[in-house]
Coordinates of C-alpha atoms and ligand atoms in Angstrom, one line a residue:
M1 CA 95.4 89.5 84.3
K2 CA 94.0 87.7 82.7
K3 CA 92.8 89.8 81.7
K4 CA 92.4 92.3 79.8
I5 CA 91.2 93.3 76.7
I6 CA 89.9 95.5 74.6
T7 CA 88.0 97.3 72.3
Y8 CA 90.2 97.4 69.3
F9 CA 87.3 96.1 67.3
L10 CA 85.2 99.0 68.4
T11 CA 87.3 102.0 68.0
V12 CA 89.0 103.7 65.2
S13 CA 92.0 104.6 67.2
I14 CA 94.3 101.7 67.4
L15 CA 96.5 103.4 69.9
I16 CA 93.7 104.0 72.3
S17 CA 92.3 100.5 71.9
A18 CA 95.7 98.9 72.4
I19 CA 95.9 100.3 75.9
F20 CA 93.4 97.8 77.0
F21 CA 93.7 94.2 77.0
A22 CA 92.6 91.1 78.7
G23 CA 94.3 88.9 80.4
G24 CA 95.6 82.1 82.6
C25 CA 99.9 75.7 82.8
Q26 CA 102.5 73.1 81.0
S27 CA 103.0 70.7 83.6
S28 CA 100.4 68.1 84.0
C29 CA 97.2 68.6 85.8
A30 CA 96.3 64.9 86.1
K31 CA 93.4 64.1 83.9
N32 CA 92.0 61.8 86.5
K33 CA 90.5 61.8 89.9
N34 CA 93.9 61.7 91.6
L35 CA 94.3 65.4 92.2
T36 CA 95.5 67.6 95.0
T37 CA 92.6 68.9 97.1
Y38 CA 92.5 72.3 98.8
D39 CA 90.2 72.8 101.7
I40 CA 90.1 76.5 102.6
T41 CA 88.3 78.0 105.5
A42 CA 88.5 81.7 105.7
T43 CA 87.0 84.7 107.4
L44 CA 87.0 88.2 106.0
D45 CA 87.0 90.9 108.7
G46 CA 87.4 94.4 107.4
N47 CA 90.3 94.2 104.9
T48 CA 91.9 91.2 106.4
L49 CA 91.3 87.6 105.5
T50 CA 92.3 85.0 108.0
A51 CA 92.5 81.4 106.7
T52 CA 93.3 77.8 107.4
Q53 CA 94.1 75.9 104.3
T54 CA 94.5 72.2 104.2
V55 CA 96.4 70.9 101.1
D56 CA 96.0 67.2 100.4
F57 CA 98.9 67.0 98.0
Y58 CA 98.8 64.2 95.4
N59 CA 102.1 63.4 93.8
G60 CA 101.0 62.8 90.2
Y61 CA 104.5 63.4 88.9
D62 CA 107.5 61.2 88.2
T63 CA 109.4 62.7 91.0
T64 CA 109.9 62.1 94.8
F65 CA 109.3 65.3 96.7
T66 CA 111.0 66.5 99.9
E67 CA 109.6 70.0 99.7
L68 CA 106.7 71.8 98.1
K69 CA 106.5 75.4 96.8
F70 CA 103.6 77.7 96.7
N71 CA 103.1 81.0 94.9
L72 CA 101.9 83.8 97.3
F73 CA 100.3 86.3 94.9
G74 CA 98.8 88.2 97.8
N75 CA 102.3 89.3 98.8
A76 CA 102.9 91.0 95.5
F77 CA 100.8 93.9 96.9
R78 CA 103.0 94.5 99.9
K79 CA 105.1 97.6 100.5
G80 CA 108.5 97.2 99.0
A81 CA 107.6 94.6 96.4
K82 CA 110.1 94.4 93.6
Y83 CA 107.5 93.8 91.0
N84 CA 104.7 96.3 90.9
P85 CA 101.5 94.4 90.3
I86 CA 99.9 97.4 88.6
A87 CA 101.1 98.8 85.3
N88 CA 102.4 102.4 85.5
E89 CA 99.6 103.7 83.2
H90 CA 97.0 102.4 85.6
L91 CA 98.5 103.4 88.9
S92 CA 96.4 106.5 89.5
Q93 CA 93.1 104.7 88.7
A94 CA 94.0 101.5 90.6
Y95 CA 95.2 103.3 93.8
Y96 CA 92.0 105.3 94.0
D97 CA 92.7 106.3 97.6
G98 CA 96.3 106.9 97.3
Q99 CA 99.2 104.5 97.3
N100 CA 98.2 101.5 99.3
F101 CA 99.6 98.2 100.3
G102 CA 98.5 94.8 101.5
G103 CA 100.4 91.6 102.0
M104 CA 100.3 88.0 103.1
E105 CA 101.7 86.5 106.3
I106 CA 102.2 82.8 106.7
L107 CA 101.5 82.1 110.4
S108 CA 102.3 78.4 110.5
V109 CA 102.6 75.2 108.4
S110 CA 102.1 71.8 109.9
S111 CA 101.4 68.2 109.0
N112 CA 99.2 66.1 111.3
E113 CA 99.8 68.8 114.0
T114 CA 103.6 68.6 113.6
P115 CA 105.1 71.9 112.7
L116 CA 107.0 72.0 109.4
N117 CA 109.9 74.3 108.5
F118 CA 109.0 76.8 105.9
N119 CA 110.4 79.8 104.2
V120 CA 108.9 82.8 102.4
G121 CA 111.4 83.8 99.8
G122 CA 112.0 83.4 96.1
Q123 CA 112.9 86.4 94.0
D124 CA 110.2 88.7 95.5
L125 CA 109.0 87.1 98.7
T126 CA 106.1 85.6 96.8
L127 CA 107.3 82.0 97.1
L128 CA 106.5 79.7 100.1
T129 CA 108.8 76.7 100.4
V130 CA 107.7 74.0 102.9
E131 CA 110.0 71.2 104.0
L132 CA 108.1 68.0 104.2
S133 CA 108.5 65.6 107.1
K134 CA 109.1 62.6 104.8
E135 CA 109.7 61.8 101.2
V136 CA 106.5 61.7 99.1
F137 CA 106.8 59.2 96.3
P138 CA 104.9 59.1 93.0
N139 CA 101.2 58.4 93.5
E140 CA 101.4 59.1 97.3
R141 CA 99.6 61.8 99.2
Y142 CA 100.8 64.2 101.8
L143 CA 98.5 66.3 104.0
L144 CA 99.6 69.7 105.3
T145 CA 97.9 72.7 106.8
I146 CA 98.8 76.4 106.2
N147 CA 97.5 79.2 108.5
Y148 CA 97.8 82.6 107.0
T149 CA 96.4 86.1 106.8
L150 CA 95.9 88.2 103.7
N151 CA 95.7 92.0 104.1
L152 CA 93.9 93.5 101.2
A153 CA 95.2 96.7 99.7
K154 CA 92.7 99.4 98.7
V155 CA 93.4 98.8 95.0
V156 CA 91.4 98.2 91.9
A157 CA 93.0 94.8 91.0
R158 CA 92.5 91.1 90.9
T159 CA 93.1 91.0 94.7
G160 CA 92.0 94.0 96.7
V161 CA 89.3 96.2 98.1
N162 CA 87.7 98.9 95.9
K163 CA 84.6 101.2 96.3
S164 CA 82.2 98.6 94.9
T165 CA 83.6 95.1 95.4
I166 CA 86.1 93.1 97.3
N167 CA 88.1 91.1 94.7
L168 CA 89.5 87.8 95.9
G169 CA 91.4 86.5 92.9
N170 CA 94.7 84.6 93.6
F171 CA 94.0 85.0 97.4
Y172 CA 95.6 81.8 98.8
P173 CA 98.9 80.0 98.7
I174 CA 98.7 77.9 95.5
L175 CA 101.1 75.1 94.6
C176 CA 103.5 76.1 91.8
A177 CA 103.0 74.2 88.6
Y178 CA 105.6 71.5 88.4
D179 CA 107.4 70.8 85.1
T180 CA 109.3 67.6 84.9
G181 CA 113.0 68.3 84.5
V182 CA 112.5 71.9 85.5
G183 CA 110.9 71.8 88.9
F184 CA 108.4 74.1 90.5
Y185 CA 107.7 77.3 88.5
E186 CA 107.9 80.5 90.5
C187 CA 105.5 83.1 89.1
L188 CA 106.7 86.7 89.4
Y189 CA 103.9 89.2 89.5
Y190 CA 104.6 91.1 86.3
A191 CA 102.3 94.0 85.6
I192 CA 101.9 93.1 82.0
G193 CA 99.7 90.1 81.1
D194 CA 98.5 87.4 83.6
P195 CA 101.5 86.1 85.5
F196 CA 100.0 82.8 86.4
Y197 CA 100.7 79.1 85.9
S198 CA 99.1 76.2 88.0
D199 CA 98.0 72.6 87.8
C200 CA 94.4 71.5 88.3
A201 CA 93.2 70.6 91.7
N202 CA 89.9 70.1 93.6
Y203 CA 88.7 72.9 95.8
N204 CA 86.4 73.1 98.8
V205 CA 86.0 76.6 100.2
T206 CA 84.2 78.0 103.2
L207 CA 84.2 81.8 103.4
S208 CA 82.6 83.9 106.1
A209 CA 82.1 87.7 105.9
D210 CA 79.6 90.4 106.7
S211 CA 76.1 89.2 106.0
E212 CA 75.4 92.3 103.9
Y213 CA 77.7 91.0 101.1
V214 CA 76.5 89.0 98.2
F215 CA 79.1 86.3 97.4
A216 CA 80.0 85.6 93.7
H217 CA 82.3 82.6 93.5
S218 CA 83.7 79.9 91.4
G219 CA 81.9 76.5 91.6
A220 CA 78.8 75.1 93.0
L221 CA 77.2 76.4 96.2
S222 CA 76.8 73.7 98.8
K223 CA 75.7 75.7 101.8
E224 CA 74.8 79.3 102.8
E225 CA 73.9 80.3 106.2
I226 CA 73.7 83.5 108.3
N227 CA 74.5 83.7 112.0
G228 CA 74.0 87.2 113.4
N229 CA 75.7 89.5 111.0
V230 CA 78.0 86.9 109.5
K231 CA 77.2 85.0 106.3
T232 CA 79.0 81.8 105.6
V233 CA 79.1 80.3 102.1
E234 CA 80.5 76.9 101.1
F235 CA 81.3 76.0 97.6
S236 CA 83.4 73.5 95.6
L237 CA 85.0 73.2 92.2
Q238 CA 86.7 70.1 90.8
N239 CA 89.5 69.9 88.4
A240 CA 90.3 73.6 88.4
R241 CA 93.5 75.5 88.3
S242 CA 92.3 78.1 90.8
V243 CA 89.2 79.6 92.4
A244 CA 88.1 83.2 93.0
V245 CA 85.4 85.1 94.9
V246 CA 84.0 88.6 94.5
L247 CA 82.0 90.2 97.3
S248 CA 79.7 93.2 97.0
K249 CA 76.8 94.9 98.8
K250 CA 75.7 96.2 95.4
F251 CA 75.2 93.1 93.4
N252 CA 72.0 92.3 91.6
V253 CA 71.9 88.7 90.5
E254 CA 70.2 87.0 87.6
K255 CA 70.5 83.3 86.8
R256 CA 69.8 81.2 83.7
L257 CA 70.2 77.5 82.9
V258 CA 72.0 77.0 79.6
D259 CA 73.0 73.6 78.2
G260 CA 73.0 72.3 81.7
V261 CA 75.2 75.1 83.0
E262 CA 73.9 77.6 85.6
I263 CA 75.0 81.0 84.4
S264 CA 74.8 83.8 87.0
Y265 CA 75.3 87.5 86.3
Y266 CA 76.3 89.7 89.2
H267 CA 76.0 93.3 88.3
Y268 CA 75.5 96.8 89.7
N269 CA 76.5 99.3 87.0
D270 CA 75.7 97.6 83.7
A271 CA 73.1 99.7 81.9
N272 CA 71.8 96.6 79.9
P273 CA 72.3 93.5 82.1
K274 CA 69.8 91.5 80.0
L275 CA 72.0 92.0 76.9
S276 CA 75.1 91.0 78.9
L277 CA 73.4 87.8 80.2
D278 CA 72.2 87.1 76.7
T279 CA 75.8 87.4 75.5
A280 CA 77.1 85.1 78.2
E281 CA 74.4 82.5 77.2
K282 CA 75.2 82.8 73.5
S283 CA 78.9 82.5 74.2
I284 CA 78.5 79.3 76.2
R285 CA 76.2 77.8 73.6
Y286 CA 78.5 78.7 70.7
F287 CA 81.8 77.6 72.3
N288 CA 80.1 74.4 73.5
Q289 CA 79.2 73.7 69.9
T290 CA 82.4 74.8 68.3
F291 CA 85.1 73.6 70.7
G292 CA 83.5 71.1 73.1
A293 CA 81.5 71.1 76.2
Y294 CA 82.1 73.7 78.9
P295 CA 83.9 71.9 81.8
Y296 CA 81.9 72.9 84.8
S297 CA 78.2 73.1 86.0
T298 CA 78.3 76.8 86.9
Y299 CA 79.5 80.0 85.4
S300 CA 79.6 83.3 87.1
V301 CA 80.0 86.6 85.2
V302 CA 80.8 89.2 87.8
E303 CA 81.0 93.0 87.3
T304 CA 83.8 94.5 89.4
A305 CA 85.9 97.6 89.5
F306 CA 88.8 96.7 87.3
V307 CA 91.3 98.8 85.4
Q308 CA 91.3 96.6 82.4
G309 CA 88.6 94.9 80.5
G310 CA 88.2 91.7 82.5
M311 CA 89.9 88.7 84.1
E312 CA 89.3 85.0 83.8
Y313 CA 89.2 82.4 86.6
P314 CA 87.7 78.9 86.5
A315 CA 83.9 79.2 86.4
L316 CA 84.1 82.9 87.2
V317 CA 85.1 86.0 85.2
M318 CA 85.5 89.5 86.3
I319 CA 84.1 92.2 84.0
S320 CA 85.1 95.8 84.4
D321 CA 82.3 98.1 85.6
N322 CA 83.3 101.1 83.5
L323 CA 83.0 99.8 80.0
E324 CA 80.9 101.1 77.1
E325 CA 77.9 98.9 76.3
K326 CA 79.6 97.3 73.2
A327 CA 82.8 96.7 75.2
Y328 CA 80.8 94.9 77.9
Q329 CA 79.7 92.4 75.3
E330 CA 83.1 92.0 73.8
V331 CA 84.8 91.4 77.1
I332 CA 82.1 88.9 78.2
V333 CA 82.7 86.9 75.0
H334 CA 86.5 87.1 75.4
E335 CA 86.5 86.1 79.1
T336 CA 84.0 83.3 78.4
A337 CA 86.3 82.0 75.7
H338 CA 89.0 81.8 78.3
Q339 CA 87.0 79.0 80.0
W340 CA 88.1 76.9 77.1
W341 CA 91.5 78.5 76.5
Q342 CA 93.2 79.0 79.9
T343 CA 90.8 77.5 82.4
A344 CA 90.3 74.1 80.7
V345 CA 93.3 74.0 78.4
G346 CA 95.9 75.7 80.5
N347 CA 99.3 77.1 79.7
N348 CA 102.2 78.9 81.3
E349 CA 100.9 82.4 81.0
I350 CA 104.2 84.0 81.8
E351 CA 106.1 82.1 79.1
Y352 CA 103.3 81.7 76.5
G353 CA 100.9 84.6 77.1
F354 CA 99.8 84.6 73.5
L355 CA 98.7 81.0 73.6
D356 CA 95.5 81.5 75.6
E357 CA 95.0 85.2 74.8
G358 CA 95.3 84.7 71.1
L359 CA 92.8 81.8 71.1
A360 CA 90.4 83.7 73.3
E361 CA 90.6 86.8 71.0
Y362 CA 90.1 84.8 67.8
S363 CA 87.2 83.1 69.5
V364 CA 85.7 86.5 69.7
V365 CA 86.0 86.9 66.0
L366 CA 84.3 83.5 65.5
F367 CA 81.6 84.4 67.9
Y368 CA 80.8 87.7 66.1
E369 CA 81.0 86.1 62.7
N370 CA 78.3 83.7 63.8
H371 CA 76.2 86.3 65.6
P372 CA 75.5 89.0 63.0
E373 CA 73.1 90.8 65.4
Y374 CA 76.2 92.4 67.1
G375 CA 77.0 94.2 63.8
Y376 CA 80.4 92.8 62.9
T377 CA 81.7 90.6 60.2
R378 CA 84.8 88.4 60.0
Q379 CA 86.2 90.6 57.3
T380 CA 85.8 93.9 59.2
L381 CA 87.3 92.4 62.3
I382 CA 90.3 91.0 60.6
D383 CA 90.8 94.2 58.6
S384 CA 90.7 96.0 61.9
S385 CA 93.3 93.7 63.3
N386 CA 95.6 94.1 60.3
K387 CA 95.2 97.9 60.5
S388 CA 95.9 97.9 64.2
Y389 CA 99.0 95.7 63.8
K390 CA 100.4 97.8 60.9
V391 CA 100.0 101.0 62.9
F392 CA 101.7 99.4 65.9
C393 CA 104.7 98.3 63.8
S394 CA 105.0 101.7 62.2
V395 CA 104.6 103.7 65.4
Y396 CA 106.8 101.4 67.4
D397 CA 109.6 101.3 64.8
Q398 CA 109.6 105.1 64.6
I399 CA 109.6 105.6 68.4
F400 CA 111.9 102.9 69.5
G401 CA 113.6 101.8 66.3
N402 CA 113.9 98.2 67.3
L403 CA 110.7 96.6 66.4
N404 CA 110.4 93.1 67.9
T405 CA 107.5 91.0 66.5
K406 CA 108.2 87.7 68.3
M407 CA 105.1 86.3 69.8
L408 CA 106.9 83.6 71.8
R409 CA 108.6 85.4 74.6
P410 CA 108.0 85.8 78.4
L411 CA 106.1 88.6 79.9
N412 CA 109.1 90.4 81.2
E413 CA 110.4 90.8 77.6
F414 CA 107.6 93.0 76.5
S415 CA 108.1 96.8 76.8
G416 CA 104.6 97.5 77.8
E417 CA 100.9 96.8 77.2
F418 CA 100.9 98.3 73.7
E419 CA 103.5 95.8 72.5
Y420 CA 101.9 92.9 74.5
V421 CA 98.4 93.5 73.2
N422 CA 99.7 93.5 69.6
M423 CA 101.8 90.4 70.0
A424 CA 99.5 88.3 72.3
Y425 CA 96.0 89.4 71.0
I426 CA 96.0 91.1 67.7
K427 CA 98.8 89.3 65.8
P428 CA 97.5 85.8 66.8
C429 CA 94.1 86.8 65.4
I430 CA 95.6 87.4 62.1
M431 CA 97.6 84.2 62.4
Y432 CA 94.6 82.1 63.1
D433 CA 92.4 83.7 60.4
T434 CA 95.0 83.2 57.7
L435 CA 95.6 79.6 58.9
R436 CA 91.9 78.9 58.7
T437 CA 91.7 80.2 55.1
T438 CA 94.8 78.1 54.2
V439 CA 93.9 74.7 55.8
G440 CA 90.1 75.0 55.3
E441 CA 87.2 75.1 57.6
Q442 CA 87.1 71.4 58.4
T443 CA 90.7 71.0 59.3
F444 CA 90.8 74.2 61.3
F445 CA 87.8 73.5 63.5
S446 CA 88.7 69.8 63.8
A447 CA 92.1 70.8 65.1
L448 CA 90.7 73.2 67.7
K449 CA 88.3 70.6 69.0
K450 CA 91.1 68.0 69.3
Y451 CA 93.3 70.5 71.0
Y452 CA 90.6 71.2 73.6
E453 CA 89.8 67.5 74.1
K454 CA 93.4 66.4 74.4
Y455 CA 94.6 69.2 76.7
K456 CA 91.5 69.8 78.7
F457 CA 92.6 70.0 82.4
I458 CA 96.3 69.8 81.6
N459 CA 98.8 72.4 80.4
A460 CA 99.7 72.8 76.8
T461 CA 102.6 74.5 75.0
P462 CA 102.7 76.3 71.7
Y463 CA 104.3 73.1 70.3
D464 CA 101.3 71.1 71.5
L465 CA 99.1 73.4 69.5
V466 CA 101.2 73.0 66.4
G467 CA 101.3 69.3 66.8
T468 CA 97.6 69.1 67.0
F469 CA 97.2 71.0 63.7
E470 CA 99.8 68.7 62.1
K471 CA 97.9 65.6 63.2
A472 CA 94.7 67.1 61.9
G473 CA 96.4 67.1 58.5
A474 CA 97.8 70.6 58.2
D475 CA 101.4 71.1 57.3
T476 CA 101.7 74.1 59.5
N477 CA 104.9 73.8 61.5
G478 CA 106.8 76.4 59.4
Y479 CA 103.8 78.7 59.4
F480 CA 103.4 78.8 63.2
E481 CA 107.2 79.1 63.7
S482 CA 107.3 82.2 61.5
F483 CA 104.8 83.9 63.8
F484 CA 106.4 82.6 67.0
S485 CA 109.8 83.9 66.0
G486 CA 108.6 87.1 64.4
K487 CA 109.8 86.2 60.9
A488 CA 106.4 86.4 59.4
I489 CA 105.9 89.7 57.5
L490 CA 102.4 91.0 57.7
Ligands
ZN501 ZN1 92.2 87.4 77.9

């Protein structure tokens, strides 16, 4: 999940703070107009979404395709799933009405009304493979239609129904990211971190549901109409690695135009919504100025039930509805930073979770450093990070006796959230802050701007980040490697 976060800046107890955390491609999302386009028409009836999805696949790769593969994240919530989408420590809170299951069923796949062979398989029945009716060569397009249903579990999660909202994150079959020489990347729904990886595409979505719902969604609204007790909303988002929607009958909505971006805050439990909207505005302004322009025309900050701090999607972030006031602000800044680090500059979040999380978390430090009204300084924040990290090392070593401080490892190689938060959030903060002091302000910020500009709408690797700093004039290869490999002693 993108997810998650925490309040380690805010609490003295490192252990408690480390429980939370926030939770984001390496293949190429083409940086041009030739992108795959999804047209999704869906109706939500009760807890079931019924959808027709047209995928106008654009082959922007150096490969000829005879099949396409899609991740089916909705099927991770089915009974019998091998990978539990909810971490053990959150099970009781997430399954508020007892253990509950959902699932996704692919009804048909066709191309120009000709049925195509398909298979739902992979390592955990979360992978749809479609046999194409012809070879699709580089720069060619192929149109296919998928009919499916998504049954939503009663679960507080990215995808599910809870007491306050219906969360539609990762709700549709999404093309696996394609890495040249590797192939389509199957995402397994690990409970730790955000197990996602996708290439950018264009989206047009038409969603119908009970007219009493307020729809919070990624992208720009193009149409909204009510017929009887059914509301239909149409929206679109270009050059995005996913889209998400949150529905609620409780939402209050406030909007503000900031640097040409329409910011919307959907809330129902936040005791100080003005402060939260102010924080969203300040975040957009600050990151625009510091990293480069926000990539979309709209930004929705959406309060939802959520067991972690928050979760990022392109042009929409989910913010947990049970946070302390200061934590609301921290999560909003962190999730907003993900619009630069994960949404725009993508990465494989399973293999390189620290890449977007670490940058988002250090962006929070930069934000607070430049907004003293929130009561933090760079020094106190980094001191807190150092203290947290040292406690982690000490506790972990004593309990498990085999401390592993490698940042660069896949999600399934972390023992739990405590270790992941320290390696993907806290340690990268220390890494970036020391790097900044070493290479100087100008080189540091110049490199981040170049990284954003070069990898915006495509997927980066840790080595792309290192290469960008090297090109900016910083001899940092050994420095980064020592953190990636765990050899750096803090
Ligand atoms: Zn995050």
